XYZ file of C-alpha atoms in Angstrom:
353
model
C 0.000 0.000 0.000
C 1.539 2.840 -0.857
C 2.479 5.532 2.089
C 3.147 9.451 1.962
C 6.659 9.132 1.293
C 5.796 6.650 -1.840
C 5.336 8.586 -5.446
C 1.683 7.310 -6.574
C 2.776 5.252 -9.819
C -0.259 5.942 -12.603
C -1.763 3.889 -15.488
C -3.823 5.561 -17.662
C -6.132 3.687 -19.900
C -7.003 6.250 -22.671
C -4.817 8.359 -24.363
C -7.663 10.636 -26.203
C -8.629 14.105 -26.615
C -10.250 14.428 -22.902
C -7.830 12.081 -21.645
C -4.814 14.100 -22.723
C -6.239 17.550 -21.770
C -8.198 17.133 -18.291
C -6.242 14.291 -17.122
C -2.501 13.160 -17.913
C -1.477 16.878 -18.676
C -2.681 17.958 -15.059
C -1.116 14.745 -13.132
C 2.318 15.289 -15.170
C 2.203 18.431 -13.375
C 1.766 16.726 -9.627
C 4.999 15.562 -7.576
C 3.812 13.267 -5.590
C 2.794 10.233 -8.594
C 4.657 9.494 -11.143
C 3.039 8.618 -14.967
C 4.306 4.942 -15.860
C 2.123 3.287 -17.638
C -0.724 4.142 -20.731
C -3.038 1.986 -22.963
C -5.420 2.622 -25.852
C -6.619 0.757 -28.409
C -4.838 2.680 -31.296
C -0.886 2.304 -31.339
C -0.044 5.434 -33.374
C -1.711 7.736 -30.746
C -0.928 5.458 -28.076
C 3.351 6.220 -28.827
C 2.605 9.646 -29.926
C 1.358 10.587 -26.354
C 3.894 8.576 -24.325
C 6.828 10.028 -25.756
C 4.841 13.921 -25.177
C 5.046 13.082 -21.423
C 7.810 10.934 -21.248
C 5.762 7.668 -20.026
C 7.777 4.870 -20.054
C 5.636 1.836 -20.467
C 2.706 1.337 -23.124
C 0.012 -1.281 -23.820
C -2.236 -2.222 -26.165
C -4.795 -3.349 -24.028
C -6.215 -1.989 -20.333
C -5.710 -5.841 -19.925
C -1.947 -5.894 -20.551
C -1.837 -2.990 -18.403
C -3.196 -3.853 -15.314
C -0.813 -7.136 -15.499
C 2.216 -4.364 -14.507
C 2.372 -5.005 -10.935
C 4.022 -1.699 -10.510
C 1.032 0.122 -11.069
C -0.871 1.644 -7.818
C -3.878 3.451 -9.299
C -5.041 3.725 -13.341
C -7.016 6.738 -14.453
C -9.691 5.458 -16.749
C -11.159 7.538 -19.361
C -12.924 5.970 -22.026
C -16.009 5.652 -23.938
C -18.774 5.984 -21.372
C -20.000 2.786 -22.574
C -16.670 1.087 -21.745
C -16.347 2.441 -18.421
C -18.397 -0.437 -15.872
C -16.388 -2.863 -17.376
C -12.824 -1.585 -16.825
C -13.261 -0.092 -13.660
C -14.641 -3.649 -12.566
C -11.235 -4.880 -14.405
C -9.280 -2.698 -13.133
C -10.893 -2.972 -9.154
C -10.500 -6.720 -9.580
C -6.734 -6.493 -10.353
C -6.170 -4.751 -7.399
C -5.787 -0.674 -8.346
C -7.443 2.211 -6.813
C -9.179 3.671 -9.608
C -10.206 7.225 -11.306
C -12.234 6.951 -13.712
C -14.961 9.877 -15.888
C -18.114 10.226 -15.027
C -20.970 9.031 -15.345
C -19.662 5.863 -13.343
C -22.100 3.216 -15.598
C -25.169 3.550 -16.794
C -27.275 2.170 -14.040
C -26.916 2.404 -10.159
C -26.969 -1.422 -10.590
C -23.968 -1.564 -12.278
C -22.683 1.697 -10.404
C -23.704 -0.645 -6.905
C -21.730 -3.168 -7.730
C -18.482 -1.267 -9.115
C -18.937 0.456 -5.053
C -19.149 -3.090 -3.291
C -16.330 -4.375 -5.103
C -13.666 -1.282 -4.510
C -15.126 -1.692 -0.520
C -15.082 -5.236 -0.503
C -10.949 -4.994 -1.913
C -10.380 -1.834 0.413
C -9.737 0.051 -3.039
C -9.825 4.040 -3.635
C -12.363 4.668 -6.315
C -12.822 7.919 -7.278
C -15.228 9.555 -9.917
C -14.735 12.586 -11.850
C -17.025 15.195 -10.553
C -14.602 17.891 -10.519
C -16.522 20.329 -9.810
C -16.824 19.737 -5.962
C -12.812 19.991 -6.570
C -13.183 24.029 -7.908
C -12.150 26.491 -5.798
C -14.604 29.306 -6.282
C -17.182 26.108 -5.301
C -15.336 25.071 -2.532
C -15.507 28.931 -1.369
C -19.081 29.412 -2.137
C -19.625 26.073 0.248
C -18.303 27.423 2.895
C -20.269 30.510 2.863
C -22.904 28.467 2.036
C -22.569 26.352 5.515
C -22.104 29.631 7.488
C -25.068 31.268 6.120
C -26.989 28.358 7.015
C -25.169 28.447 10.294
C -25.371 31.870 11.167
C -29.236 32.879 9.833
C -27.284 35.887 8.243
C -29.966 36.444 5.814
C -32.593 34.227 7.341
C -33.949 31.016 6.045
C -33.590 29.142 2.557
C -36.452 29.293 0.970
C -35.783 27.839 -2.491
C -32.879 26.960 -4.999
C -32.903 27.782 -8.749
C -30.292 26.010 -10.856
C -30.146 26.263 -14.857
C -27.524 24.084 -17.360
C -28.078 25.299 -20.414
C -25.494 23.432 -22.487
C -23.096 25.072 -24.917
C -19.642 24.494 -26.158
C -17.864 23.327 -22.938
C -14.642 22.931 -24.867
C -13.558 26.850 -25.145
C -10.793 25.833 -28.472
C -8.542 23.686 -26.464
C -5.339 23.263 -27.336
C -2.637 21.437 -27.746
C -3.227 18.089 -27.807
C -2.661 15.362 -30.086
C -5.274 14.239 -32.734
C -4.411 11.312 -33.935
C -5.894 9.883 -37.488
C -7.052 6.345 -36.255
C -10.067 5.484 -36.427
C -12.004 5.313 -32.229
C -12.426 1.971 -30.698
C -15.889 0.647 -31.541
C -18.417 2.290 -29.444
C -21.287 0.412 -27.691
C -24.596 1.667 -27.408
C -24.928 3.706 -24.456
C -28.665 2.620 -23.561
C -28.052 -0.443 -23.195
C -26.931 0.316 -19.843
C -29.888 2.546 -18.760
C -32.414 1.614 -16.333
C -34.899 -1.472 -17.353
C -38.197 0.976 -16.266
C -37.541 3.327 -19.093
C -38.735 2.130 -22.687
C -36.389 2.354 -26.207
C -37.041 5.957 -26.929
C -36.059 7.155 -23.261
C -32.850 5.256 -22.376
C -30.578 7.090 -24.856
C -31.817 10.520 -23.949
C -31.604 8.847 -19.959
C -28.155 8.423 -20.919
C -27.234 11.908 -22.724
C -28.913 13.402 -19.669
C -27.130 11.582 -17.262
C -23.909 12.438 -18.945
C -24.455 16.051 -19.196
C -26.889 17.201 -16.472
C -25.241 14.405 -13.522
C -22.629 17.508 -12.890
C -25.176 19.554 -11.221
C -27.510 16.833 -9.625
C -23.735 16.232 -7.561
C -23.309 19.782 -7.165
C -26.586 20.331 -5.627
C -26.301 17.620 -3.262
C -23.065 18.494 -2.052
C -24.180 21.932 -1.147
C -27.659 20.881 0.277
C -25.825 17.671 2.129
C -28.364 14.697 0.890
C -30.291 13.499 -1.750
C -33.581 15.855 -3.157
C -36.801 14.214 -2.945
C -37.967 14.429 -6.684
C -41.613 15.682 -6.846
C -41.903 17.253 -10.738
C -40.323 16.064 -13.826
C -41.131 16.787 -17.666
C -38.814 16.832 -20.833
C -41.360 17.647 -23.709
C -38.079 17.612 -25.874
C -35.189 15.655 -25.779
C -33.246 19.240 -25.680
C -35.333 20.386 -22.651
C -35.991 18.980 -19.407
C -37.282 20.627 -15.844
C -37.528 18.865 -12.741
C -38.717 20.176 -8.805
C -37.287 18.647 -6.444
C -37.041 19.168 -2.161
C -34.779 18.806 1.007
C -37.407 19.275 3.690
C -39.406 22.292 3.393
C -36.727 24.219 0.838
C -37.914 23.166 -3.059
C -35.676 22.735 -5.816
C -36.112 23.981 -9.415
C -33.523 22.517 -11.909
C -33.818 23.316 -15.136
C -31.593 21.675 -18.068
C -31.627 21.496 -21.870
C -29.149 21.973 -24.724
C -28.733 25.239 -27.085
C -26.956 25.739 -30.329
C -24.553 28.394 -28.901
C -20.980 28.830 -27.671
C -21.754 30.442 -24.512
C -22.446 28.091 -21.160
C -25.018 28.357 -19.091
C -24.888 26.934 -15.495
C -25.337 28.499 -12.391
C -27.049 27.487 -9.303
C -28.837 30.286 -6.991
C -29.549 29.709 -3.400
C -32.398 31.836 -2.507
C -32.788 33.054 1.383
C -35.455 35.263 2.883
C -32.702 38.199 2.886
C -30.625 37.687 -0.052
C -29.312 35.196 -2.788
C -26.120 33.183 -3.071
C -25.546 32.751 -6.500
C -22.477 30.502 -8.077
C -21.812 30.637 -11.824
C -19.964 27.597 -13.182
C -17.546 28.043 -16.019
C -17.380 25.873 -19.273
C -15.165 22.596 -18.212
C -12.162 23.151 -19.926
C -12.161 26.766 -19.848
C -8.787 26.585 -18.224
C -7.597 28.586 -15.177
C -11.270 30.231 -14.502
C -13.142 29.290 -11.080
C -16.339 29.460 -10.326
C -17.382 33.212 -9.506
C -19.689 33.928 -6.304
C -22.387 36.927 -5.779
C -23.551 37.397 -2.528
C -26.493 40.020 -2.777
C -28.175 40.950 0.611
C -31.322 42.747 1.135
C -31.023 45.002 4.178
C -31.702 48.621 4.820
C -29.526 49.223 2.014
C -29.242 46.420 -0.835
C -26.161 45.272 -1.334
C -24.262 42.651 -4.018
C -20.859 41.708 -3.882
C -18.798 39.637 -5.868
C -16.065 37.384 -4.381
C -13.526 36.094 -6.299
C -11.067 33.287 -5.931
C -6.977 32.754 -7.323
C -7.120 31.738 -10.648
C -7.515 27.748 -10.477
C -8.449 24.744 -12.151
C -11.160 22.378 -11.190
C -9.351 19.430 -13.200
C -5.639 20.239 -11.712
C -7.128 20.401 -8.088
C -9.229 16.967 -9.248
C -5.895 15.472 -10.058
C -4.734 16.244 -6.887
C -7.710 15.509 -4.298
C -7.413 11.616 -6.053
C -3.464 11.270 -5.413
C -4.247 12.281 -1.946
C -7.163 10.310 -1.425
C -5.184 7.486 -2.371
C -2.127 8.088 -0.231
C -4.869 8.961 2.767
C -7.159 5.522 1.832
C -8.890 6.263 5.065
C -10.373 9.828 4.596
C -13.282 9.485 2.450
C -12.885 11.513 -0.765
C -15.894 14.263 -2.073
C -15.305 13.002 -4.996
C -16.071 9.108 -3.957
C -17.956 6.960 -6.304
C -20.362 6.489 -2.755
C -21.045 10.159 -3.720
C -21.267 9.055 -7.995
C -23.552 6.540 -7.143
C -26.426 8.837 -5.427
C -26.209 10.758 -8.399
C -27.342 8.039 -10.589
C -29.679 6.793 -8.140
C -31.403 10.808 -7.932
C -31.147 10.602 -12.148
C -33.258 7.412 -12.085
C -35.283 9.257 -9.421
C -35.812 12.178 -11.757
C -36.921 9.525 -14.813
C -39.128 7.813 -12.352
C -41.675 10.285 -12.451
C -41.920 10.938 -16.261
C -42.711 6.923 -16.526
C -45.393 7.042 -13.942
């Protein structure tokens, strides 16, 4: 088991386009693991992106890979479809694990992948980096002390939008590759049995897309919503009411032909508003930004920003450290991944009844 004084030695099982930018770039960066090992499926891109950061050992196959007993944890990032089954392989070969989000397709599947890291005393980790930016880690905290201290009353309500756009913000500087991607497997065949043919793939885009702020809600609000409302007369449009006691919950999500991206959560008290804004995910360097506005004899709104950060880097880090501190659950746990499927089936629940 590997100790503080023990460089983390990574595997990464993907070498593509998110792969390379959100994930092997930002733990090249870290000092405390070391990148030794890669995989993919297609050899030219596989060798093109070892020798760029200088990892020394490369397979063809996440099998081959997890036979290098020198390995401590693999970063999977793959096709979503792929994902259950590696992390399972990777779990049952002894690793802690990272992999994307959404965790599988199914809390089934997503159960199971839980009980097995438990049951082998593994670190899995899912990538809800989110909880891991620091203008969301700030607005938490005044979050909890607002709560705490009554400053501006009660919570009433909480009104959070995604309104898709172009997450990607022109990144740069990664390696394309001209092979052909792995064969891809449908994605709804690992939705939820209730939902019929024409509602698991949209299950599955909205998982994919909207999951982000389902986590991000209940990490702010501290447990899982009680789903009362839920309607998507289009598969580009979807609004749900949810509630934690006697606060409700109004989540609205859909997806727009438009560069700009929409998500923001606002946290509505008797006296005044919280409100985060989320940036695009690989709009590097750019926290989430904070306005406090509070209603007293004199209205007042102020912005708090945070050092320029970014959610992946400090999601890089928060997994070496949860693996070199195995018994400090992580935020980003897949315990925590898990609910979030469970609340998306939730969600679906109510358009089938």
């Amino acid at each position: 088991m590997p100790t503080s004084s023990h460089k983390i030695r990574l595997g990464f099982i993907g070498a593509g386009f998110i792969g390379q930018i959100a994930h092997i770039e930002n733990y090249a960066q870290l000092t405390n693991c070391q990148l030794h090992a890669i995989a993919d499926l297609r050899p030219k891109l596989l060798n093109q992106v070892a020798d760029k950061y200088d990892i020394p050992h490369r397979y063809s196959s996440h099998q081959e890979l997890l036979d290098d007993e020198q390995i401590d944890a693999v970063i999977v990032v793959t096709a979503r479809s792929h994902t259950a089954d590696i992390v399972k392989d990777c779990l049952l070969a002894g690793k802690h694990v990272f992999s994307e989000k959404p965790m599988a397709g199914n809390s089934d599947i997503a159960s199971d992948l839980v009980q097995l890291a438990e049951q082998r005393g593994l670190v899995y980790c899912v990538g809800y980096m989110k909880r891991c930016d620091a203008g969301v880690v700030k607005a938490k905290s005044i979050f909890d002390d607002l709560l705490t201290n009554s400053t501006l009353g009660n919570l009433l309500q909480v009104s959070a939008q995604c309104y898709m756009g172009d997450s990607y913000c022109k990144a740069a500087g990664y390696i394309h590759g001209n092979e052909a991607r792995p064969n891809m497997v449908n994605e709804a065949n690992f939705a939820p049995s209730f939902l019929n043919d024409e509602q698991k793939p949209i299950f599955a885009r909205y998982v994919n897309v909207h999951s982000h702020l389902l986590n991000f809600l209940r990490h702010f609000m501290g447990c899982k919503p009680t789903v009362e409302y839920f309607n998507t007369l289009s598969p580009l449009a979807h609004v749900c009411v949810m509630r934690v006691n006697d606060t409700l919950i109004t989540l609205e999500t859909g997806e727009v032909e438009q560069k700009n991206w929409q998500e923001k959560c606002t946290f509505i008290f008797e006296k005044g508003q919280l409100i985060v804004t989320l940036p695009p995910a690989l709009l590097r360097n750019v926290p989430a930004t904070i306005e406090l506005q509070q209603n007293a004899e004199v209205s007042q709104s102020t912005l708090i920003q945070v050092d320029w950060s970014w959610a992946f880097k400090h999601q890089a880090t928060t997994f070496i450290e949860s693996v070199l501190n195995i018994e400090v659950d992580s935020i980003i746990s897949a315990k925590e991944a898990l609910v979030d499927i469970e609340l998306a089936e939730d969600i679906w629940k109510k358009l089938s009844n």
